[in-house]
Amino acid sequence: MRPHRLPVAVLIVVSGGLLATYFLNSPRAVLEFDSQNSLGTPTYVGAAKEILQGHLVSTGRLPGYPLLLALLGGGGGFFTLVVALQCLMFVAAVLLTYLVAWRAFGKRWIALLLGLTLATDVYAAAYAKEILSESLALVLVSGLLAAVVSFTIRPRASAAWLIAALATATTFTRPEWILLPLALALYFAVWAVRRPMPRSVLLHGLAATGAAYALVALYIAGNAVFNHFPGTSEINNISILGKVMQYNMQLEAPAQYRDQALIVDQYVNVSHLNVWHVVTENPAFAADHYQLSGAFGRTVLLADPLKYARYSLDIAFTHNADVDRPLLHLAPNGPFRLELSGLAHYTAFRYSFYWLLPAFALLWAFLPLLSRRSRSLDVLGPVAAVALYGTLIVSFGGFDEYGRYHMVYLPAINLLVWGTLLLNVVIAGRASAVLGPLAPALVIGEIAAVIVLTMAPSVGLSVLLTIVAAVLQGLLAWFGLAEPVPAARPSPEPQAARTRG
């Protein structure tokens, strides 16, 4: 651990310094609630109060973050301990990013730089003041990444249960992550086909996945019994209606929903207001846990699933660089406003490189499965699986605030995007004689594509970039990191032969 003391200390100082600077500018906790998001901080506080009263299941908010609020006094409006813990969560996520990067790339300088990408991310740090679930979800996903990396290096039953525990905790913190345990189980099942694991580990992995969904089923049953809602969160019904409005598909509803379709269309094409206005201004859409909103949305989307899939995949390719600017609260007359504003602009510029995420996530998800040869970079496989899951579930299920959704798995994004770009430096140094200028030329081409896409976003160009970058980066990694074959030594001549000569 001694070689890591300096980079770890640097990351703690930088991330802690960013938090301190942000709090000096505006020291108060931020309670998010407004007319366009009636399900912000107050619903978390309300769920915490219900937990304190003995009600562990809720139709609104999953229990992960409300339980944290209840334990630390947030249910009574005391947020000091909550904010302090969220600051520690941010620093912990930075250090976990460093750990995973070190395990993957084996270079302290790469691990330090990847840790700094999160330690200097003012948008991610800003959530430490928000009474929202993102800070908890961030540290849970960061811990999950460390767990899957450990399991990849040495498959064992204890690591499988740890992965299941962290994935389940994430599921009970953010509703969109409910399929994460299943996604990881399927990925490691394919992994086991290519790289056999002990049977006992596979059985424990299956049992851990079953236990995760047994808890989910128990929660759903509790909601059905006590709240007459057979689901995890009624917010899912709102999200489905939000997707219909985002894609302007409301008039494609069947005749039975004609009246509702006309109401929704008024909000989409006349008043240009979002789904929160629909459900707060029209009681029918909010009644019975937003049942009408969900039924209407599902009917429309399932009537044309190809259109829904096409639009959602467009989002998966074009919204990875989104920045959640409204949740960065800088006091106009507070100290360090200019410095923090400048850092925010730098962070937003750095986010533009996330256009490369689909290419690099697909690359690292599949590359370890193509070879039975073990190498440290294999750990990026499950990291890419987490990032792909997050990207797809957000694209197919979320209807706005994509920067906010992406923040939860930001460590995985940084590991894949910036880790791959930095890896090209290593490849260029190791295989310069073989590859020549290919590595730097590829990086320059990727940077140029990012600049073009930032200035003129395009789905077609993004898809083309994804295909080309994934293929070229894959070839570069495959050949540039291949172990050199040692030259055969000439066999020594027999003593008798030399004597005759």
PDB file of N, CA and C in Angstrom, residues 15 93-94 113-122 124-125 410-411 414:
ATOM      1  N   SER A  15     -10.489  16.208  -3.709  1.00  0.00           N
ATOM      2  CA  SER A  15     -11.945  16.050  -3.583  1.00  0.00           C
ATOM      3  C   SER A  15     -12.472  16.781  -2.355  1.00  0.00           C
ATOM      4  N   ALA A  93     -16.205   7.459  -3.263  1.00  0.00           N
ATOM      5  CA  ALA A  93     -16.379   7.110  -4.676  1.00  0.00           C
ATOM      6  C   ALA A  93     -15.122   7.435  -5.472  1.00  0.00           C
ATOM      7  N   VAL A  94     -14.468   8.545  -5.138  1.00  0.00           N
ATOM      8  CA  VAL A  94     -13.211   8.914  -5.801  1.00  0.00           C
ATOM      9  C   VAL A  94     -12.147   7.851  -5.544  1.00  0.00           C
ATOM     10  N   LEU A 113      -5.047   9.859 -12.487  1.00  0.00           N
ATOM     11  CA  LEU A 113      -5.762  10.756 -13.397  1.00  0.00           C
ATOM     12  C   LEU A 113      -7.248  10.407 -13.470  1.00  0.00           C
ATOM     13  N   LEU A 114      -7.567   9.124 -13.461  1.00  0.00           N
ATOM     14  CA  LEU A 114      -8.977   8.733 -13.493  1.00  0.00           C
ATOM     15  C   LEU A 114      -9.673   9.090 -12.187  1.00  0.00           C
ATOM     16  N   GLY A 115      -8.961   8.974 -11.071  1.00  0.00           N
ATOM     17  CA  GLY A 115      -9.535   9.434  -9.810  1.00  0.00           C
ATOM     18  C   GLY A 115      -9.782  10.928  -9.815  1.00  0.00           C
ATOM     19  N   LEU A 116      -8.861  11.665 -10.432  1.00  0.00           N
ATOM     20  CA  LEU A 116      -9.006  13.124 -10.486  1.00  0.00           C
ATOM     21  C   LEU A 116     -10.171  13.551 -11.376  1.00  0.00           C
ATOM     22  N   THR A 117     -10.528  12.743 -12.375  1.00  0.00           N
ATOM     23  CA  THR A 117     -11.680  13.115 -13.211  1.00  0.00           C
ATOM     24  C   THR A 117     -12.951  13.215 -12.377  1.00  0.00           C
ATOM     25  N   LEU A 118     -13.060  12.373 -11.348  1.00  0.00           N
ATOM     26  CA  LEU A 118     -14.223  12.467 -10.459  1.00  0.00           C
ATOM     27  C   LEU A 118     -13.975  13.468  -9.337  1.00  0.00           C
ATOM     28  N   ALA A 119     -12.744  13.514  -8.823  1.00  0.00           N
ATOM     29  CA  ALA A 119     -12.432  14.406  -7.698  1.00  0.00           C
ATOM     30  C   ALA A 119     -12.596  15.872  -8.064  1.00  0.00           C
ATOM     31  N   THR A 120     -12.467  16.209  -9.353  1.00  0.00           N
ATOM     32  CA  THR A 120     -12.611  17.597  -9.805  1.00  0.00           C
ATOM     33  C   THR A 120     -13.940  17.846 -10.502  1.00  0.00           C
ATOM     34  N   ASP A 121     -14.854  16.882 -10.434  1.00  0.00           N
ATOM     35  CA  ASP A 121     -16.156  17.008 -11.097  1.00  0.00           C
ATOM     36  C   ASP A 121     -17.097  17.791 -10.188  1.00  0.00           C
ATOM     37  N   VAL A 122     -17.264  19.064 -10.477  1.00  0.00           N
ATOM     38  CA  VAL A 122     -18.058  19.920  -9.600  1.00  0.00           C
ATOM     39  C   VAL A 122     -19.536  19.541  -9.630  1.00  0.00           C
ATOM     40  N   ALA A 124     -20.749  16.418  -9.908  1.00  0.00           N
ATOM     41  CA  ALA A 124     -20.904  15.258  -9.023  1.00  0.00           C
ATOM     42  C   ALA A 124     -20.769  15.665  -7.566  1.00  0.00           C
ATOM     43  N   ALA A 125     -19.810  16.548  -7.276  1.00  0.00           N
ATOM     44  CA  ALA A 125     -19.618  17.004  -5.894  1.00  0.00           C
ATOM     45  C   ALA A 125     -20.829  17.775  -5.393  1.00  0.00           C
ATOM     46  N   LEU A 410     -21.091   7.452 -13.033  1.00  0.00           N
ATOM     47  CA  LEU A 410     -20.010   8.265 -13.590  1.00  0.00           C
ATOM     48  C   LEU A 410     -18.640   7.600 -13.456  1.00  0.00           C
ATOM     49  N   PRO A 411     -18.320   6.923 -12.342  1.00  0.00           N
ATOM     50  CA  PRO A 411     -17.019   6.241 -12.280  1.00  0.00           C
ATOM     51  C   PRO A 411     -16.822   5.235 -13.411  1.00  0.00           C
ATOM     52  N   ASN A 414     -16.065   7.181 -16.642  1.00  0.00           N
ATOM     53  CA  ASN A 414     -14.695   7.694 -16.668  1.00  0.00           C
ATOM     54  C   ASN A 414     -13.683   6.582 -16.899  1.00  0.00           C
TER      55      ASN A 414
END
